[in-house]
Amino acid sequence: MTSNPKADLDLQQVRALVISCLDNAGVSRVKVLPATKVEDAFHNGCGVSVSVGVLLAADDHVTRSSGIDPIVGDLRGMPDRSGVAVIDKASGLAWAPADLVDLHGAPYPTCQRTALKRVVAEWAAAGLEVSAGFELEFTVFSGTQDAPVLAHSGPGYGAAAFLQLEAWNLDVLASLVEAGVPVEQIHPEYGRGQVEIALAPRNPVQAVDDYLLARFIVARVSRRHGLLVSYAPIADSTTATNGCHIHFSARNVDGNVFYDAAAVTQMSPAGESMIAGVLARLAESSSLLGGSALSLARLQPQQWAGSFICWGTGNREAAVRFVPGLKGYEDKQSNVEVKCCDGSANQYLAVAAILASALEGFREQQQLPAEVTVDPGTLSEAERERADIRAFAPDMLTALDGLDGSSFLRTALGHDVVDSYVAVRRGEAGRFARLDREAVIAALRWRY
């Protein structure tokens, strides 16, 4: 595991602390405190508007849900001391994730980070250790926001693409490591201008914190190099789309549940049931894995986006991909990848939905469907129907109806969390309904 400078943090280094909350639109909202306020913030937080959970990504318009008043009242953002990272020693700039609490100090009903904590606690109570990690895909641009230019011309995964942005790549990598982000690799992705960063698996809450911090650092480094980055699902219609792949693994007293050398599937029965649980709830969870007006448009066949609800060993066209480890390292490396997520999601909720679904499958000993060993997009509709290979909702409003009506996800995440999330995403879907695709891409490119 990468060493973690966060563990030895000296707050005397901190001259300014960025406190970050990720909202229902998938946008990181921040407050910045001076050095004189940092220590107090770990005890009494900082002021946060109740509107923070109900702002639209497109224009920051305030919407409403049945149980949350976005106008009257106040919250406190409580930074997590264990998540603080100094991201610039020279300036003393530090960053911390925060939980939302009310003025009595109780967790606020719509705090997404708290919702994930509850799900992780359920795994521990079941005698399971769960970890998660991310692959972040994003598009890098030169030029300006009004006239962006793809920053590398490929080829996909190519040395030439790396060399075009060599100084930026090395600066990003060094900045992530210095801040304690457990980065495993950075490389040019398939599309022109596209880059991917893989983060090491950690406790799920820490993993999402790492994800948010990585995005902040990448954006900051890019500005120093005169570059811009976008994590939007579709940042430019002429190049590849951007996903945010979520990996998870689980261990019990016998080891990694996704490794059993004697099993046909290479997994234990517990691991099989976990994947079955994820598949069973994936349709109703889909709007949590990417709720923007571009998210479903990204899920196209033959794009490695996981556009069909099915699973397969190493199958990059399946929404759920089983990833066996290298021979001799299976117990350490074997994991499951959920491919249909993107950077417009609130990743605390996305991970919570996946893990809650997997835990349900484990508890109920659900049966794993047959794996798909071919590209599901090459099958006829009749063949997919016989194999129970399903498509995602045709539009975001339909996907949100599935979430809204899900008693399972309401129980797992909380009614207020679901209500506020659905309100925000329905508001966004309505605003973009009459715009053509290029106008939506332009509207969301710099929001993520």
Short mmCIF file of C-alpha atoms in Angstrom, two decimals:
data_model
loop_
_atom_site.label_atom_id
_atom_site.label_comp_id
_atom_site.label_asym_id
_atom_site.label_seq_id
_atom_site.Cartn_x
_atom_site.Cartn_y
_atom_site.Cartn_z
CA MET A 1 0.00 0.00 0.00
CA THR A 2 1.23 3.52 -0.77
CA SER A 3 2.51 5.40 2.30
CA ASN A 4 0.04 7.96 3.58
CA PRO A 5 1.34 11.42 4.56
CA LYS A 6 -2.12 12.15 5.99
CA ALA A 7 -1.29 9.95 8.99
CA ASP A 8 1.52 12.30 10.11
CA LEU A 9 -0.21 15.57 9.29
CA ASP A 10 1.00 18.63 11.18
CA LEU A 11 -1.80 21.18 11.25
CA GLN A 12 0.78 23.91 11.82
CA GLN A 13 1.55 23.57 8.10
CA VAL A 14 -2.03 24.49 7.20
CA ARG A 15 -2.69 28.09 6.24
CA ALA A 16 -5.96 27.42 4.44
CA LEU A 17 -8.28 24.41 4.60
CA VAL A 18 -10.63 23.50 1.75
CA ILE A 19 -13.67 21.68 3.19
CA SER A 20 -15.43 19.64 0.52
CA CYS A 21 -18.92 18.15 0.27
CA LEU A 22 -20.17 16.30 -2.81
CA ASP A 23 -23.77 17.21 -3.63
CA ASN A 24 -26.63 15.40 -5.37
CA ALA A 25 -25.70 16.93 -8.71
CA GLY A 26 -22.24 15.35 -8.44
CA VAL A 27 -20.59 18.75 -7.91
CA SER A 28 -18.00 19.32 -5.19
CA ARG A 29 -19.05 22.34 -3.11
CA VAL A 30 -16.39 23.90 -0.89
CA LYS A 31 -15.73 26.29 1.97
CA VAL A 32 -12.20 27.59 2.57
CA LEU A 33 -11.09 28.41 6.12
CA PRO A 34 -8.05 30.42 7.24
CA ALA A 35 -5.46 28.89 9.57
CA THR A 36 -7.01 30.55 12.63
CA LYS A 37 -10.27 28.64 12.11
CA VAL A 38 -8.92 25.19 11.20
CA GLU A 39 -8.62 23.61 14.66
CA ASP A 40 -12.05 24.88 15.74
CA ALA A 41 -13.59 23.46 12.56
CA PHE A 42 -12.80 19.91 13.67
CA HIS A 43 -14.97 20.52 16.73
CA ASN A 44 -17.80 22.74 15.53
CA GLY A 45 -17.52 22.65 11.73
CA CYS A 46 -18.22 25.51 9.37
CA GLY A 47 -21.46 27.05 8.21
CA VAL A 48 -23.18 25.37 5.25
CA SER A 49 -26.43 26.38 3.60
CA VAL A 50 -29.30 23.87 3.63
CA SER A 51 -29.48 24.44 -0.12
CA VAL A 52 -26.19 22.57 -0.67
CA GLY A 53 -27.92 19.28 -1.38
CA VAL A 54 -30.53 20.58 -3.80
CA LEU A 55 -28.61 22.68 -6.31
CA LEU A 56 -28.75 21.77 -10.00
CA ALA A 57 -25.48 21.13 -11.82
CA ALA A 58 -26.44 23.15 -14.86
CA ASP A 59 -27.08 26.55 -13.28
CA ASP A 60 -27.07 26.14 -9.47
CA HIS A 61 -30.82 26.65 -9.42
CA VAL A 62 -32.34 25.58 -6.10
CA THR A 63 -34.94 22.84 -6.23
CA ARG A 64 -37.01 21.21 -3.50
CA SER A 65 -37.83 17.78 -2.17
CA SER A 66 -40.79 16.87 0.00
CA GLY A 67 -38.87 16.70 3.27
CA ILE A 68 -36.08 19.26 2.79
CA ASP A 69 -36.55 23.03 2.92
CA PRO A 70 -33.66 24.59 0.94
CA ILE A 71 -34.34 28.11 2.20
CA VAL A 72 -34.85 28.09 5.96
CA GLY A 73 -32.23 26.69 8.33
CA ASP A 74 -28.49 26.08 8.59
CA LEU A 75 -26.08 23.17 8.66
CA ARG A 76 -22.52 22.58 9.74
CA GLY A 77 -19.88 20.93 7.60
CA MET A 78 -17.74 18.78 9.91
CA PRO A 79 -14.32 18.10 8.35
CA ASP A 80 -12.92 14.63 8.96
CA ARG A 81 -9.49 15.04 10.56
CA SER A 82 -8.42 11.59 9.34
CA GLY A 83 -9.04 12.68 5.75
CA VAL A 84 -7.07 15.92 5.80
CA ALA A 85 -4.33 16.19 3.19
CA VAL A 86 -1.82 18.97 2.59
CA ILE A 87 -1.86 19.41 -1.16
CA ASP A 88 0.60 22.31 -1.41
CA LYS A 89 3.26 22.60 1.30
CA ALA A 90 4.57 25.89 -0.07
CA SER A 91 1.23 27.67 0.27
CA GLY A 92 -0.05 25.58 3.18
CA LEU A 93 -3.20 24.63 1.30
CA ALA A 94 -4.96 21.57 2.73
CA TRP A 95 -8.17 19.70 1.89
CA ALA A 96 -10.66 17.67 3.92
CA PRO A 97 -13.91 15.81 3.24
CA ALA A 98 -16.85 16.73 5.44
CA ASP A 99 -20.02 15.26 6.89
CA LEU A 100 -23.16 17.38 7.14
CA VAL A 101 -24.76 17.76 10.58
CA ASP A 102 -27.64 19.82 11.93
CA LEU A 103 -27.24 22.45 14.63
CA HIS A 104 -27.69 19.78 17.31
CA GLY A 105 -24.71 17.90 15.90
CA ALA A 106 -26.81 15.03 14.53
CA PRO A 107 -26.12 13.68 11.01
CA TYR A 108 -28.21 15.60 8.49
CA PRO A 109 -30.73 13.30 6.76
CA THR A 110 -29.38 14.02 3.27
CA CYS A 111 -25.66 13.60 4.07
CA GLN A 112 -24.45 11.19 1.39
CA ARG A 113 -21.14 10.44 3.12
CA THR A 114 -23.04 9.39 6.24
CA ALA A 115 -25.28 7.13 4.13
CA LEU A 116 -22.21 5.29 2.83
CA LYS A 117 -20.84 4.96 6.37
CA ARG A 118 -24.06 3.20 7.41
CA VAL A 119 -23.81 0.71 4.55
CA VAL A 120 -20.15 -0.05 5.34
CA ALA A 121 -21.08 -0.61 8.99
CA GLU A 122 -23.64 -3.21 7.86
CA TRP A 123 -20.88 -5.10 6.04
CA ALA A 124 -18.77 -5.12 9.19
CA ALA A 125 -21.72 -6.36 11.25
CA ALA A 126 -22.08 -9.23 8.76
CA GLY A 127 -18.46 -10.23 9.39
CA LEU A 128 -17.23 -8.93 6.05
CA GLU A 129 -14.42 -6.54 5.17
CA VAL A 130 -15.14 -4.55 2.03
CA SER A 131 -12.87 -2.28 0.02
CA ALA A 132 -13.42 -0.10 -3.04
CA GLY A 133 -11.31 1.68 -5.63
CA PHE A 134 -11.85 3.93 -8.64
CA GLU A 135 -10.71 4.35 -12.20
CA LEU A 136 -11.23 7.98 -13.19
CA GLU A 137 -11.56 8.78 -16.88
CA PHE A 138 -11.49 12.39 -17.96
CA THR A 139 -10.78 14.59 -20.96
CA VAL A 140 -7.92 17.09 -21.03
CA PHE A 141 -8.18 20.25 -23.12
CA SER A 142 -5.91 23.08 -24.09
CA GLY A 143 -7.34 26.38 -25.28
CA THR A 144 -10.11 28.11 -23.35
CA GLN A 145 -13.49 27.11 -21.97
CA ASP A 146 -15.13 28.86 -24.92
CA ALA A 147 -12.78 27.28 -27.47
CA PRO A 148 -11.45 23.99 -26.04
CA VAL A 149 -8.99 21.82 -27.98
CA LEU A 150 -8.31 18.16 -27.17
CA ALA A 151 -4.90 18.14 -25.48
CA HIS A 152 -3.47 14.99 -27.03
CA SER A 153 -4.12 13.31 -30.35
CA GLY A 154 -3.59 9.71 -29.30
CA PRO A 155 -3.09 6.94 -30.19
CA GLY A 156 -5.06 5.21 -27.46
CA TYR A 157 -2.81 4.10 -24.60
CA GLY A 158 0.10 5.32 -26.73
CA ALA A 159 3.55 6.54 -25.76
CA ALA A 160 3.10 9.47 -28.14
CA ALA A 161 0.00 10.59 -26.24
CA PHE A 162 1.90 10.40 -22.95
CA LEU A 163 4.83 12.39 -24.34
CA GLN A 164 2.55 15.16 -25.61
CA LEU A 165 1.58 15.77 -21.96
CA GLU A 166 4.68 14.40 -20.23
CA ALA A 167 5.31 17.33 -17.88
CA TRP A 168 1.63 17.45 -16.90
CA ASN A 169 1.49 13.68 -16.34
CA LEU A 170 4.52 13.70 -14.06
CA ASP A 171 3.30 16.76 -12.14
CA VAL A 172 -0.11 15.14 -11.59
CA LEU A 173 1.47 11.91 -10.41
CA ALA A 174 3.86 13.67 -8.02
CA SER A 175 1.12 15.89 -6.60
CA LEU A 176 -1.18 12.93 -5.93
CA VAL A 177 1.55 10.96 -4.19
CA GLU A 178 2.63 13.97 -2.11
CA ALA A 179 -0.95 14.47 -0.91
CA GLY A 180 -1.27 10.83 0.12
CA VAL A 181 -3.67 9.77 -2.62
CA PRO A 182 -2.99 6.04 -3.22
CA VAL A 183 -2.56 6.30 -6.98
CA GLU A 184 -1.62 3.11 -8.82
CA GLN A 185 -1.16 4.41 -12.35
CA ILE A 186 -1.90 7.16 -14.85
CA HIS A 187 -2.06 6.63 -18.61
CA PRO A 188 -3.54 7.96 -21.85
CA GLU A 189 -6.93 6.36 -22.37
CA TYR A 190 -8.52 5.22 -25.61
CA GLY A 191 -9.86 8.56 -26.86
CA ARG A 192 -8.06 11.68 -28.02
CA GLY A 193 -7.49 13.98 -25.07
CA GLN A 194 -8.56 11.25 -22.64
CA VAL A 195 -6.61 10.18 -19.54
CA GLU A 196 -7.28 7.60 -16.83
CA ILE A 197 -6.07 7.46 -13.24
CA ALA A 198 -6.45 4.28 -11.16
CA LEU A 199 -6.60 4.52 -7.37
CA ALA A 200 -5.77 1.73 -4.94
CA PRO A 201 -8.55 -0.03 -3.01
CA ARG A 202 -9.36 1.27 0.45
CA ASN A 203 -12.18 1.41 2.94
CA PRO A 204 -15.11 2.62 0.78
CA VAL A 205 -15.54 5.97 2.53
CA GLN A 206 -11.81 6.67 2.26
CA ALA A 207 -11.92 5.54 -1.38
CA VAL A 208 -14.53 8.16 -2.28
CA ASP A 209 -12.59 10.77 -0.32
CA ASP A 210 -9.51 9.81 -2.39
CA TYR A 211 -11.57 10.19 -5.55
CA LEU A 212 -12.70 13.70 -4.64
CA LEU A 213 -9.21 14.76 -3.61
CA ALA A 214 -7.72 13.34 -6.82
CA ARG A 215 -10.15 15.35 -8.94
CA PHE A 216 -9.32 18.52 -7.03
CA ILE A 217 -5.58 17.98 -7.44
CA VAL A 218 -5.81 17.11 -11.14
CA ALA A 219 -7.82 20.26 -11.83
CA ARG A 220 -5.38 22.37 -9.84
CA VAL A 221 -2.29 20.96 -11.57
CA SER A 222 -3.94 21.34 -14.96
CA ARG A 223 -4.47 25.05 -14.42
CA ARG A 224 -0.76 25.47 -13.69
CA HIS A 225 -0.06 23.89 -17.08
CA GLY A 226 -2.62 25.98 -18.95
CA LEU A 227 -4.90 22.96 -19.36
CA LEU A 228 -8.53 22.23 -18.51
CA VAL A 229 -10.12 18.93 -17.49
CA SER A 230 -13.66 17.60 -17.72
CA TYR A 231 -15.09 14.51 -16.03
CA ALA A 232 -18.43 14.91 -17.80
CA PRO A 233 -19.74 11.62 -19.24
CA ILE A 234 -19.45 13.15 -22.70
CA ALA A 235 -16.98 16.03 -22.70
CA ASP A 236 -16.56 16.17 -26.49
CA SER A 237 -18.67 14.35 -29.05
CA THR A 238 -15.65 13.64 -31.28
CA THR A 239 -13.77 11.49 -28.79
CA ALA A 240 -14.39 8.69 -26.28
CA THR A 241 -16.83 9.10 -23.41
CA ASN A 242 -15.76 9.19 -19.77
CA GLY A 243 -16.68 6.56 -17.21
CA CYS A 244 -15.81 6.24 -13.55
CA HIS A 245 -15.39 2.53 -12.91
CA ILE A 246 -16.02 1.36 -9.37
CA HIS A 247 -14.18 -1.73 -8.16
CA PHE A 248 -14.98 -3.56 -4.97
CA SER A 249 -13.74 -6.66 -3.20
CA ALA A 250 -14.71 -8.44 0.00
CA ARG A 251 -13.07 -10.70 2.53
CA ASN A 252 -14.39 -13.06 5.17
CA VAL A 253 -12.56 -15.40 7.54
CA ASP A 254 -11.60 -17.62 4.57
CA GLY A 255 -10.08 -14.79 2.52
CA ASN A 256 -11.17 -13.05 -0.67
CA VAL A 257 -14.72 -14.16 -1.53
CA PHE A 258 -13.95 -13.54 -5.21
CA TYR A 259 -11.32 -16.27 -5.30
CA ASP A 260 -11.98 -19.98 -5.07
CA ALA A 261 -9.64 -22.06 -7.20
CA ALA A 262 -11.97 -25.07 -7.09
CA ALA A 263 -15.08 -23.22 -8.31
CA VAL A 264 -16.12 -23.06 -11.96
CA THR A 265 -16.62 -19.31 -11.63
CA GLN A 266 -13.35 -18.90 -9.66
CA MET A 267 -15.47 -17.36 -6.88
CA SER A 268 -16.87 -18.63 -3.61
CA PRO A 269 -20.67 -18.95 -3.26
CA ALA A 270 -20.59 -15.74 -1.22
CA GLY A 271 -18.88 -13.88 -4.05
CA GLU A 272 -21.33 -15.23 -6.61
CA SER A 273 -24.26 -14.07 -4.49
CA MET A 274 -22.76 -10.59 -4.17
CA ILE A 275 -22.55 -10.17 -7.94
CA ALA A 276 -26.09 -11.53 -8.25
CA GLY A 277 -27.25 -8.87 -5.79
CA VAL A 278 -25.60 -6.06 -7.74
CA LEU A 279 -27.20 -7.27 -10.99
CA ALA A 280 -30.63 -7.59 -9.40
CA ARG A 281 -30.65 -3.93 -8.29
CA LEU A 282 -28.66 -2.35 -11.11
CA ALA A 283 -31.65 -1.05 -13.07
CA GLU A 284 -33.12 0.81 -10.10
CA SER A 285 -29.64 2.01 -9.05
CA SER A 286 -28.63 3.30 -12.48
CA SER A 287 -29.56 6.94 -11.90
CA LEU A 288 -27.31 6.93 -8.81
CA LEU A 289 -24.36 5.67 -10.85
CA GLY A 290 -24.66 8.56 -13.29
CA GLY A 291 -27.60 10.94 -13.05
CA SER A 292 -26.71 13.67 -15.53
CA ALA A 293 -28.52 14.38 -18.78
CA LEU A 294 -25.59 12.71 -20.60
CA SER A 295 -25.17 9.60 -18.45
CA LEU A 296 -27.50 7.25 -20.31
CA ALA A 297 -26.31 8.58 -23.66
CA ARG A 298 -22.83 7.35 -22.69
CA LEU A 299 -24.06 3.78 -22.26
CA GLN A 300 -23.79 2.75 -25.88
CA PRO A 301 -22.84 -0.71 -27.21
CA GLN A 302 -19.31 -1.33 -28.48
CA GLN A 303 -17.98 1.56 -26.39
CA TRP A 304 -16.75 -0.47 -23.37
CA ALA A 305 -19.25 1.43 -21.26
CA GLY A 306 -21.10 -1.59 -19.85
CA SER A 307 -24.36 -0.80 -21.62
CA PHE A 308 -26.13 -4.09 -20.81
CA ILE A 309 -27.10 -5.43 -17.39
CA CYS A 310 -25.18 -8.69 -17.25
CA TRP A 311 -21.85 -9.97 -15.99
CA GLY A 312 -18.83 -11.70 -17.44
CA THR A 313 -15.27 -12.60 -16.55
CA GLY A 314 -13.13 -9.90 -18.12
CA ASN A 315 -16.06 -8.78 -20.30
CA ARG A 316 -15.69 -5.03 -20.91
CA GLU A 317 -19.09 -4.75 -22.57
CA ALA A 318 -20.91 -6.11 -19.51
CA ALA A 319 -22.07 -3.66 -16.86
CA VAL A 320 -20.49 -5.88 -14.20
CA ARG A 321 -17.06 -7.38 -14.89
CA PHE A 322 -15.41 -10.02 -12.76
CA VAL A 323 -11.65 -9.35 -12.65
CA PRO A 324 -9.61 -12.42 -11.58
CA GLY A 325 -6.19 -11.79 -10.11
CA LEU A 326 -2.84 -12.76 -11.59
CA LYS A 327 -1.92 -16.37 -10.90
CA GLY A 328 -0.42 -16.53 -7.44
CA TYR A 329 -2.01 -13.18 -6.45
CA GLU A 330 -5.69 -14.11 -6.80
CA ASP A 331 -6.51 -13.73 -3.11
CA LYS A 332 -5.10 -10.20 -3.13
CA GLN A 333 -6.29 -8.97 -6.51
CA SER A 334 -9.59 -10.60 -7.51
CA ASN A 335 -12.40 -8.06 -7.55
CA VAL A 336 -15.58 -6.88 -9.26
CA GLU A 337 -15.84 -3.82 -11.51
CA VAL A 338 -19.07 -1.90 -12.09
CA LYS A 339 -18.54 -0.12 -15.40
CA CYS A 340 -21.77 1.86 -15.89
CA CYS A 341 -20.87 4.67 -13.48
CA ASP A 342 -19.58 8.09 -14.54
CA GLY A 343 -18.11 11.27 -13.09
CA SER A 344 -21.44 13.09 -12.76
CA ALA A 345 -22.52 10.75 -9.94
CA ASN A 346 -22.39 11.39 -6.24
CA GLN A 347 -19.88 8.62 -5.64
CA TYR A 348 -20.78 8.21 -1.97
CA LEU A 349 -24.27 7.22 -3.08
CA ALA A 350 -23.08 5.22 -6.08
CA VAL A 351 -20.78 3.09 -3.92
CA ALA A 352 -23.44 2.80 -1.21
CA ALA A 353 -25.99 1.50 -3.74
CA ILE A 354 -23.57 -1.07 -5.16
CA LEU A 355 -22.46 -2.31 -1.74
CA ALA A 356 -26.00 -2.44 -0.33
CA SER A 357 -27.07 -4.50 -3.34
CA ALA A 358 -24.10 -6.86 -2.99
CA LEU A 359 -24.81 -7.32 0.72
CA GLU A 360 -28.45 -8.13 0.00
CA GLY A 361 -27.33 -10.76 -2.49
CA PHE A 362 -24.97 -12.24 0.11
CA ARG A 363 -27.59 -12.33 2.85
CA GLU A 364 -30.22 -13.92 0.61
CA GLN A 365 -27.73 -16.29 -1.05
CA GLN A 366 -28.97 -15.15 -4.44
CA GLN A 367 -28.11 -17.31 -7.44
CA LEU A 368 -25.69 -15.88 -9.96
CA PRO A 369 -27.03 -15.88 -13.55
CA ALA A 370 -24.94 -17.45 -16.30
CA GLU A 371 -22.04 -15.27 -17.33
CA VAL A 372 -21.94 -13.62 -20.73
CA THR A 373 -18.81 -14.63 -22.62
CA VAL A 374 -19.39 -12.54 -25.76
CA ASP A 375 -20.10 -8.90 -26.51
CA PRO A 376 -23.83 -8.67 -25.62
CA GLY A 377 -24.26 -6.02 -28.29
CA THR A 378 -23.60 -8.64 -30.97
CA LEU A 379 -26.56 -10.74 -29.83
CA SER A 380 -30.07 -10.36 -31.21
CA GLU A 381 -32.82 -9.01 -28.97
CA ALA A 382 -34.27 -12.51 -28.77
CA GLU A 383 -30.91 -13.95 -27.72
CA ARG A 384 -30.49 -11.28 -25.06
CA GLU A 385 -33.99 -11.91 -23.76
CA ARG A 386 -33.34 -15.64 -23.45
CA ALA A 387 -30.12 -14.92 -21.55
CA ASP A 388 -31.84 -12.31 -19.31
CA ILE A 389 -29.51 -9.60 -20.59
CA ARG A 390 -31.32 -6.32 -19.96
CA ALA A 391 -30.88 -2.79 -21.24
CA PHE A 392 -30.87 0.26 -19.03
CA ALA A 393 -33.77 2.73 -18.92
CA PRO A 394 -34.33 4.61 -22.19
CA ASP A 395 -34.15 8.02 -20.51
CA MET A 396 -33.20 9.58 -17.18
CA LEU A 397 -36.75 10.32 -16.06
CA THR A 398 -37.60 6.63 -16.41
CA ALA A 399 -34.44 5.68 -14.52
CA LEU A 400 -35.34 8.12 -11.74
CA ASP A 401 -38.82 6.62 -11.50
CA GLY A 402 -37.10 3.29 -10.81
CA LEU A 403 -35.05 4.83 -8.01
CA ASP A 404 -38.00 6.75 -6.60
CA GLY A 405 -40.07 3.57 -6.38
CA SER A 406 -37.31 1.39 -4.93
CA SER A 407 -38.20 0.41 -1.37
CA PHE A 408 -34.84 -1.37 -1.19
CA LEU A 409 -32.75 1.73 -1.93
CA ARG A 410 -34.97 3.90 0.25
CA THR A 411 -34.28 1.56 3.15
CA ALA A 412 -30.56 1.33 2.38
CA LEU A 413 -29.92 5.05 1.83
CA GLY A 414 -32.79 6.80 3.61
CA HIS A 415 -35.97 8.38 2.28
CA ASP A 416 -34.64 11.94 2.55
CA VAL A 417 -31.50 11.02 0.60
CA VAL A 418 -33.53 9.46 -2.21
CA ASP A 419 -36.15 12.24 -2.27
CA SER A 420 -33.59 15.05 -2.49
CA TYR A 421 -31.52 13.21 -5.10
CA VAL A 422 -34.55 12.48 -7.29
CA ALA A 423 -35.71 16.10 -7.02
CA VAL A 424 -32.35 17.42 -8.22
CA ARG A 425 -31.96 14.97 -11.07
CA ARG A 426 -35.54 15.38 -12.27
CA GLY A 427 -35.02 19.13 -12.29
CA GLU A 428 -31.92 18.74 -14.44
CA ALA A 429 -33.57 16.28 -16.82
CA GLY A 430 -36.42 18.71 -17.34
CA ARG A 431 -34.09 21.62 -18.06
CA PHE A 432 -32.21 19.73 -20.75
CA ALA A 433 -35.15 17.95 -22.35
CA ARG A 434 -35.51 20.40 -25.23
CA LEU A 435 -31.81 20.94 -25.95
CA ASP A 436 -29.90 19.04 -28.61
CA ARG A 437 -26.96 16.85 -27.60
CA GLU A 438 -24.22 19.35 -28.45
CA ALA A 439 -25.90 22.03 -26.36
CA VAL A 440 -26.12 19.66 -23.37
CA ILE A 441 -22.46 18.70 -23.76
CA ALA A 442 -21.46 22.37 -23.79
CA ALA A 443 -23.64 23.14 -20.77
CA LEU A 444 -22.18 20.36 -18.61
CA ARG A 445 -18.57 20.20 -19.83
CA TRP A 446 -17.14 22.48 -17.15
CA ARG A 447 -19.56 21.55 -14.35
CA TYR A 448 -17.70 18.27 -13.81
#
